[in-house]
């Protein structure tokens, strides 16, 4: 009887020790995951700041996407979900910045090509007319793509505030994009969109 009791007590002690060890390991793992997520959020914010402050590059989009894959915290799913939303928003904003710069270059090239073609209007013929119509269509397409991209970027920046508000209690405001930077980026996108619209309206008045 005593032997059985001693065996039971020993078993319970072993289970308790194993449980304590597991809980200690789980807590340490959770803290490590939280630190990893917080670091990926800080790095994402820095890369997004770079994308908005200078000529953007596709490499920044790829780097932010890599952070999305790294922001995993199975021990803290609510943190992982909030970080995922923020990083996705940052990635899409950076992507639209890259796209907007590309479409702006294309629109400028199309605009110059149309202006050059119209400067030769004295030599009008059927071929000249076909080329003029094709060039105007290209201008319309490039400016449309530019306008859509700038509008999407403005919307994404607006929605980023919600992601920030969800994440700030977990990682701190210093790890997230400043409200002033968001506001400045939105104004820049809106100004560029208005300028693009004005340029397109002016080009539409040029008739073949």
PDB file of C-alpha atoms in Angstrom:
ATOM      1  CA  UNK A   1       0.000   0.000   0.000  1.00  0.00           C
ATOM      2  CA  UNK A   2       2.753   2.392   0.977  1.00  0.00           C
ATOM      3  CA  UNK A   3       4.666   1.439  -2.134  1.00  0.00           C
ATOM      4  CA  UNK A   4       1.634   2.169  -4.306  1.00  0.00           C
ATOM      5  CA  UNK A   5       1.096   5.483  -2.565  1.00  0.00           C
ATOM      6  CA  UNK A   6       4.710   6.432  -3.011  1.00  0.00           C
ATOM      7  CA  UNK A   7       4.502   5.489  -6.699  1.00  0.00           C
ATOM      8  CA  UNK A   8       1.375   7.639  -7.148  1.00  0.00           C
ATOM      9  CA  UNK A   9       2.955  10.583  -5.379  1.00  0.00           C
ATOM     10  CA  UNK A  10       6.053  10.214  -7.500  1.00  0.00           C
ATOM     11  CA  UNK A  11       3.975  10.083 -10.653  1.00  0.00           C
ATOM     12  CA  UNK A  12       2.055  13.197  -9.689  1.00  0.00           C
ATOM     13  CA  UNK A  13       5.289  14.991  -8.905  1.00  0.00           C
ATOM     14  CA  UNK A  14       6.719  13.995 -12.282  1.00  0.00           C
ATOM     15  CA  UNK A  15       3.565  15.187 -14.074  1.00  0.00           C
ATOM     16  CA  UNK A  16       3.629  18.466 -12.151  1.00  0.00           C
ATOM     17  CA  UNK A  17       7.298  18.953 -12.972  1.00  0.00           C
ATOM     18  CA  UNK A  18       6.698  18.192 -16.641  1.00  0.00           C
ATOM     19  CA  UNK A  19       3.723  20.567 -16.700  1.00  0.00           C
ATOM     20  CA  UNK A  20       5.726  23.306 -15.047  1.00  0.00           C
ATOM     21  CA  UNK A  21       8.499  22.772 -17.564  1.00  0.00           C
ATOM     22  CA  UNK A  22       6.065  22.914 -20.454  1.00  0.00           C
ATOM     23  CA  UNK A  23       4.417  26.086 -19.169  1.00  0.00           C
ATOM     24  CA  UNK A  24       7.810  27.700 -18.704  1.00  0.00           C
ATOM     25  CA  UNK A  25       8.809  26.717 -22.234  1.00  0.00           C
ATOM     26  CA  UNK A  26       5.478  27.915 -23.677  1.00  0.00           C
ATOM     27  CA  UNK A  27       5.791  31.268 -21.923  1.00  0.00           C
ATOM     28  CA  UNK A  28       9.352  31.722 -23.174  1.00  0.00           C
ATOM     29  CA  UNK A  29       8.311  30.754 -26.677  1.00  0.00           C
ATOM     30  CA  UNK A  30       5.424  33.221 -26.554  1.00  0.00           C
ATOM     31  CA  UNK A  31       7.733  36.048 -25.489  1.00  0.00           C
ATOM     32  CA  UNK A  32      10.177  35.164 -28.267  1.00  0.00           C
ATOM     33  CA  UNK A  33       7.388  35.192 -30.843  1.00  0.00           C
ATOM     34  CA  UNK A  34       6.124  38.523 -29.547  1.00  0.00           C
ATOM     35  CA  UNK A  35       9.618  40.031 -29.837  1.00  0.00           C
ATOM     36  CA  UNK A  36       9.951  38.660 -33.369  1.00  0.00           C
ATOM     37  CA  UNK A  37       6.606  40.137 -34.438  1.00  0.00           C
ATOM     38  CA  UNK A  38       7.441  43.499 -32.862  1.00  0.00           C
ATOM     39  CA  UNK A  39      10.763  43.567 -34.723  1.00  0.00           C
ATOM     40  CA  UNK A  40       9.134  42.760 -38.071  1.00  0.00           C
ATOM     41  CA  UNK A  41       6.604  45.548 -37.463  1.00  0.00           C
ATOM     42  CA  UNK A  42       9.392  48.061 -36.727  1.00  0.00           C
ATOM     43  CA  UNK A  43      11.312  46.959 -39.823  1.00  0.00           C
ATOM     44  CA  UNK A  44       8.158  47.169 -41.943  1.00  0.00           C
ATOM     45  CA  UNK A  45       7.524  50.705 -40.736  1.00  0.00           C
ATOM     46  CA  UNK A  46      11.067  51.764 -41.610  1.00  0.00           C
ATOM     47  CA  UNK A  47      10.814  50.279 -45.094  1.00  0.00           C
ATOM     48  CA  UNK A  48       7.420  51.891 -45.668  1.00  0.00           C
ATOM     49  CA  UNK A  49       8.859  55.220 -44.529  1.00  0.00           C
ATOM     50  CA  UNK A  50      11.649  54.793 -47.095  1.00  0.00           C
ATOM     51  CA  UNK A  51       9.148  53.946 -49.824  1.00  0.00           C
ATOM     52  CA  UNK A  52       7.188  57.116 -49.118  1.00  0.00           C
ATOM     53  CA  UNK A  53      10.142  59.448 -48.593  1.00  0.00           C
ATOM     54  CA  UNK A  54      12.225  58.666 -51.658  1.00  0.00           C
ATOM     55  CA  UNK A  55      12.056  57.088 -55.063  1.00  0.00           C
ATOM     56  CA  UNK A  56      10.572  53.729 -54.256  1.00  0.00           C
ATOM     57  CA  UNK A  57      11.975  50.398 -55.371  1.00  0.00           C
ATOM     58  CA  UNK A  58      10.421  46.957 -55.862  1.00  0.00           C
ATOM     59  CA  UNK A  59      12.990  45.590 -53.403  1.00  0.00           C
ATOM     60  CA  UNK A  60      11.196  47.397 -50.592  1.00  0.00           C
ATOM     61  CA  UNK A  61       7.936  45.673 -51.501  1.00  0.00           C
ATOM     62  CA  UNK A  62       9.697  42.297 -51.481  1.00  0.00           C
ATOM     63  CA  UNK A  63      11.301  43.045 -48.114  1.00  0.00           C
ATOM     64  CA  UNK A  64       7.967  43.970 -46.550  1.00  0.00           C
ATOM     65  CA  UNK A  65       6.430  40.809 -47.996  1.00  0.00           C
ATOM     66  CA  UNK A  66       9.220  38.805 -46.335  1.00  0.00           C
ATOM     67  CA  UNK A  67       8.282  40.443 -43.029  1.00  0.00           C
ATOM     68  CA  UNK A  68       4.717  39.271 -43.520  1.00  0.00           C
ATOM     69  CA  UNK A  69       5.940  35.690 -43.686  1.00  0.00           C
ATOM     70  CA  UNK A  70       8.103  36.223 -40.589  1.00  0.00           C
ATOM     71  CA  UNK A  71       5.365  37.764 -38.424  1.00  0.00           C
ATOM     72  CA  UNK A  72       4.113  34.496 -36.971  1.00  0.00           C
ATOM     73  CA  UNK A  73       3.071  34.100 -33.347  1.00  0.00           C
ATOM     74  CA  UNK A  74       1.039  30.923 -32.790  1.00  0.00           C
ATOM     75  CA  UNK A  75       1.243  31.571 -29.046  1.00  0.00           C
ATOM     76  CA  UNK A  76      -0.311  35.031 -29.495  1.00  0.00           C
ATOM     77  CA  UNK A  77      -2.701  34.895 -32.466  1.00  0.00           C
ATOM     78  CA  UNK A  78      -4.311  38.265 -31.737  1.00  0.00           C
ATOM     79  CA  UNK A  79      -0.915  39.990 -32.019  1.00  0.00           C
ATOM     80  CA  UNK A  80      -0.081  38.047 -35.181  1.00  0.00           C
ATOM     81  CA  UNK A  81      -3.406  39.011 -36.765  1.00  0.00           C
ATOM     82  CA  UNK A  82      -2.987  42.716 -35.963  1.00  0.00           C
ATOM     83  CA  UNK A  83       0.585  42.692 -37.266  1.00  0.00           C
ATOM     84  CA  UNK A  84      -0.463  40.875 -40.430  1.00  0.00           C
ATOM     85  CA  UNK A  85      -3.072  43.514 -41.233  1.00  0.00           C
ATOM     86  CA  UNK A  86      -0.576  46.317 -40.698  1.00  0.00           C
ATOM     87  CA  UNK A  87       2.167  44.670 -42.762  1.00  0.00           C
ATOM     88  CA  UNK A  88      -0.209  43.829 -45.619  1.00  0.00           C
ATOM     89  CA  UNK A  89      -1.346  47.441 -45.694  1.00  0.00           C
ATOM     90  CA  UNK A  90       2.250  48.655 -45.706  1.00  0.00           C
ATOM     91  CA  UNK A  91       3.182  46.268 -48.502  1.00  0.00           C
ATOM     92  CA  UNK A  92       0.288  47.367 -50.689  1.00  0.00           C
ATOM     93  CA  UNK A  93       1.043  51.054 -50.088  1.00  0.00           C
ATOM     94  CA  UNK A  94       4.679  50.524 -51.072  1.00  0.00           C
ATOM     95  CA  UNK A  95       3.553  48.568 -54.141  1.00  0.00           C
ATOM     96  CA  UNK A  96       1.207  51.350 -55.235  1.00  0.00           C
ATOM     97  CA  UNK A  97       4.031  53.867 -54.776  1.00  0.00           C
ATOM     98  CA  UNK A  98       6.216  51.816 -57.131  1.00  0.00           C
ATOM     99  CA  UNK A  99       3.345  51.441 -59.607  1.00  0.00           C
ATOM    100  CA  UNK A 100       2.506  55.158 -59.454  1.00  0.00           C
ATOM    101  CA  UNK A 101       6.078  56.117 -60.299  1.00  0.00           C
ATOM    102  CA  UNK A 102       6.080  53.673 -63.216  1.00  0.00           C
ATOM    103  CA  UNK A 103       2.747  54.920 -64.553  1.00  0.00           C
ATOM    104  CA  UNK A 104       3.891  58.533 -64.136  1.00  0.00           C
ATOM    105  CA  UNK A 105       6.940  57.816 -66.302  1.00  0.00           C
ATOM    106  CA  UNK A 106       4.771  56.102 -68.886  1.00  0.00           C
ATOM    107  CA  UNK A 107       2.290  58.982 -68.893  1.00  0.00           C
ATOM    108  CA  UNK A 108       5.093  61.509 -69.345  1.00  0.00           C
ATOM    109  CA  UNK A 109       6.531  59.521 -72.246  1.00  0.00           C
ATOM    110  CA  UNK A 110       3.101  59.204 -73.873  1.00  0.00           C
ATOM    111  CA  UNK A 111       2.469  62.904 -73.385  1.00  0.00           C
ATOM    112  CA  UNK A 112       5.773  63.807 -75.022  1.00  0.00           C
ATOM    113  CA  UNK A 113       5.145  61.409 -77.889  1.00  0.00           C
ATOM    114  CA  UNK A 114       1.730  62.933 -78.532  1.00  0.00           C
ATOM    115  CA  UNK A 115       3.102  66.479 -78.369  1.00  0.00           C
ATOM    116  CA  UNK A 116       5.855  65.582 -80.811  1.00  0.00           C
ATOM    117  CA  UNK A 117       3.378  64.001 -83.175  1.00  0.00           C
ATOM    118  CA  UNK A 118       1.037  66.986 -83.023  1.00  0.00           C
ATOM    119  CA  UNK A 119       3.959  69.291 -83.795  1.00  0.00           C
ATOM    120  CA  UNK A 120       4.067  67.629 -87.228  1.00  0.00           C
ATOM    121  CA  UNK A 121       0.391  68.374 -87.912  1.00  0.00           C
ATOM    122  CA  UNK A 122       1.342  70.252 -91.073  1.00  0.00           C
ATOM    123  CA  UNK A 123       2.008  66.859 -92.680  1.00  0.00           C
ATOM    124  CA  UNK A 124      -1.418  65.393 -91.957  1.00  0.00           C
ATOM    125  CA  UNK A 125      -2.509  62.324 -93.857  1.00  0.00           C
ATOM    126  CA  UNK A 126      -4.346  59.105 -93.065  1.00  0.00           C
ATOM    127  CA  UNK A 127      -1.277  57.549 -91.431  1.00  0.00           C
ATOM    128  CA  UNK A 128      -0.690  60.661 -89.317  1.00  0.00           C
ATOM    129  CA  UNK A 129      -4.333  60.572 -88.191  1.00  0.00           C
ATOM    130  CA  UNK A 130      -4.175  56.887 -87.198  1.00  0.00           C
ATOM    131  CA  UNK A 131      -1.003  57.492 -85.205  1.00  0.00           C
ATOM    132  CA  UNK A 132      -2.518  60.519 -83.491  1.00  0.00           C
ATOM    133  CA  UNK A 133      -5.575  58.519 -82.408  1.00  0.00           C
ATOM    134  CA  UNK A 134      -3.378  55.668 -81.145  1.00  0.00           C
ATOM    135  CA  UNK A 135      -1.160  58.095 -79.207  1.00  0.00           C
ATOM    136  CA  UNK A 136      -4.166  59.787 -77.603  1.00  0.00           C
ATOM    137  CA  UNK A 137      -5.539  56.394 -76.604  1.00  0.00           C
ATOM    138  CA  UNK A 138      -2.203  55.500 -75.020  1.00  0.00           C
ATOM    139  CA  UNK A 139      -2.199  58.790 -73.109  1.00  0.00           C
ATOM    140  CA  UNK A 140      -5.716  58.094 -71.821  1.00  0.00           C
ATOM    141  CA  UNK A 141      -4.729  54.591 -70.684  1.00  0.00           C
ATOM    142  CA  UNK A 142      -1.547  55.699 -68.923  1.00  0.00           C
ATOM    143  CA  UNK A 143      -3.249  58.543 -67.094  1.00  0.00           C
ATOM    144  CA  UNK A 144      -6.175  56.322 -66.141  1.00  0.00           C
ATOM    145  CA  UNK A 145      -3.804  53.736 -64.639  1.00  0.00           C
ATOM    146  CA  UNK A 146      -1.930  56.485 -62.801  1.00  0.00           C
ATOM    147  CA  UNK A 147      -5.122  57.970 -61.368  1.00  0.00           C
ATOM    148  CA  UNK A 148      -6.473  54.594 -60.207  1.00  0.00           C
ATOM    149  CA  UNK A 149      -3.173  53.736 -58.540  1.00  0.00           C
ATOM    150  CA  UNK A 150      -2.914  57.060 -56.706  1.00  0.00           C
ATOM    151  CA  UNK A 151      -6.514  56.760 -55.502  1.00  0.00           C
ATOM    152  CA  UNK A 152      -5.844  53.227 -54.250  1.00  0.00           C
ATOM    153  CA  UNK A 153      -2.742  54.403 -52.396  1.00  0.00           C
ATOM    154  CA  UNK A 154      -4.692  57.211 -50.741  1.00  0.00           C
ATOM    155  CA  UNK A 155      -7.375  54.738 -49.629  1.00  0.00           C
ATOM    156  CA  UNK A 156      -4.777  52.298 -48.272  1.00  0.00           C
ATOM    157  CA  UNK A 157      -3.074  55.056 -46.294  1.00  0.00           C
ATOM    158  CA  UNK A 158      -6.432  56.041 -44.821  1.00  0.00           C
ATOM    159  CA  UNK A 159      -7.143  52.441 -43.779  1.00  0.00           C
ATOM    160  CA  UNK A 160      -3.655  52.041 -42.302  1.00  0.00           C
ATOM    161  CA  UNK A 161      -4.781  54.153 -39.344  1.00  0.00           C
ATOM    162  CA  UNK A 162      -7.212  51.421 -38.277  1.00  0.00           C
ATOM    163  CA  UNK A 163      -4.435  48.827 -38.414  1.00  0.00           C
ATOM    164  CA  UNK A 164      -2.194  51.113 -36.391  1.00  0.00           C
ATOM    165  CA  UNK A 165      -4.858  51.596 -33.727  1.00  0.00           C
ATOM    166  CA  UNK A 166      -5.244  47.835 -33.297  1.00  0.00           C
ATOM    167  CA  UNK A 167      -1.509  47.233 -33.096  1.00  0.00           C
ATOM    168  CA  UNK A 168      -0.337  50.207 -31.054  1.00  0.00           C
ATOM    169  CA  UNK A 169      -1.315  48.796 -27.614  1.00  0.00           C
ATOM    170  CA  UNK A 170       0.823  45.719 -28.338  1.00  0.00           C
ATOM    171  CA  UNK A 171       3.984  47.172 -29.886  1.00  0.00           C
ATOM    172  CA  UNK A 172       3.890  50.875 -29.009  1.00  0.00           C
ATOM    173  CA  UNK A 173       3.383  53.920 -31.176  1.00  0.00           C
ATOM    174  CA  UNK A 174       7.111  54.353 -31.867  1.00  0.00           C
ATOM    175  CA  UNK A 175       7.079  51.144 -33.922  1.00  0.00           C
ATOM    176  CA  UNK A 176       4.368  52.403 -36.265  1.00  0.00           C
ATOM    177  CA  UNK A 177       4.207  54.982 -39.038  1.00  0.00           C
ATOM    178  CA  UNK A 178       3.642  58.464 -37.659  1.00  0.00           C
ATOM    179  CA  UNK A 179       0.294  60.143 -38.293  1.00  0.00           C
ATOM    180  CA  UNK A 180       2.103  63.134 -39.819  1.00  0.00           C
ATOM    181  CA  UNK A 181       3.844  60.873 -42.348  1.00  0.00           C
ATOM    182  CA  UNK A 182       0.522  59.237 -43.258  1.00  0.00           C
ATOM    183  CA  UNK A 183      -1.108  62.649 -43.714  1.00  0.00           C
ATOM    184  CA  UNK A 184       1.787  63.921 -45.818  1.00  0.00           C
ATOM    185  CA  UNK A 185       1.752  60.820 -48.030  1.00  0.00           C
ATOM    186  CA  UNK A 186      -2.001  61.113 -48.526  1.00  0.00           C
ATOM    187  CA  UNK A 187      -1.676  64.772 -49.519  1.00  0.00           C
ATOM    188  CA  UNK A 188       1.099  63.907 -51.955  1.00  0.00           C
ATOM    189  CA  UNK A 189      -1.023  61.188 -53.578  1.00  0.00           C
ATOM    190  CA  UNK A 190      -4.014  63.516 -53.799  1.00  0.00           C
ATOM    191  CA  UNK A 191      -1.923  66.346 -55.264  1.00  0.00           C
ATOM    192  CA  UNK A 192      -0.378  64.019 -57.843  1.00  0.00           C
ATOM    193  CA  UNK A 193      -3.818  62.712 -58.792  1.00  0.00           C
ATOM    194  CA  UNK A 194      -5.159  66.242 -59.261  1.00  0.00           C
ATOM    195  CA  UNK A 195      -2.137  67.197 -61.327  1.00  0.00           C
ATOM    196  CA  UNK A 196      -2.542  64.112 -63.495  1.00  0.00           C
ATOM    197  CA  UNK A 197      -6.215  64.937 -64.061  1.00  0.00           C
ATOM    198  CA  UNK A 198      -5.345  68.501 -65.050  1.00  0.00           C
ATOM    199  CA  UNK A 199      -2.676  67.310 -67.486  1.00  0.00           C
ATOM    200  CA  UNK A 200      -5.039  64.804 -69.060  1.00  0.00           C
ATOM    201  CA  UNK A 201      -7.795  67.395 -69.456  1.00  0.00           C
ATOM    202  CA  UNK A 202      -5.322  69.678 -71.182  1.00  0.00           C
ATOM    203  CA  UNK A 203      -4.216  66.919 -73.537  1.00  0.00           C
ATOM    204  CA  UNK A 204      -7.805  66.061 -74.380  1.00  0.00           C
ATOM    205  CA  UNK A 205      -8.189  69.518 -75.865  1.00  0.00           C
ATOM    206  CA  UNK A 206      -5.525  68.677 -78.430  1.00  0.00           C
ATOM    207  CA  UNK A 207      -7.387  67.381 -81.450  1.00  0.00           C
ATOM    208  CA  UNK A 208      -5.859  65.311 -84.265  1.00  0.00           C
TER     209      UNK A 208
END
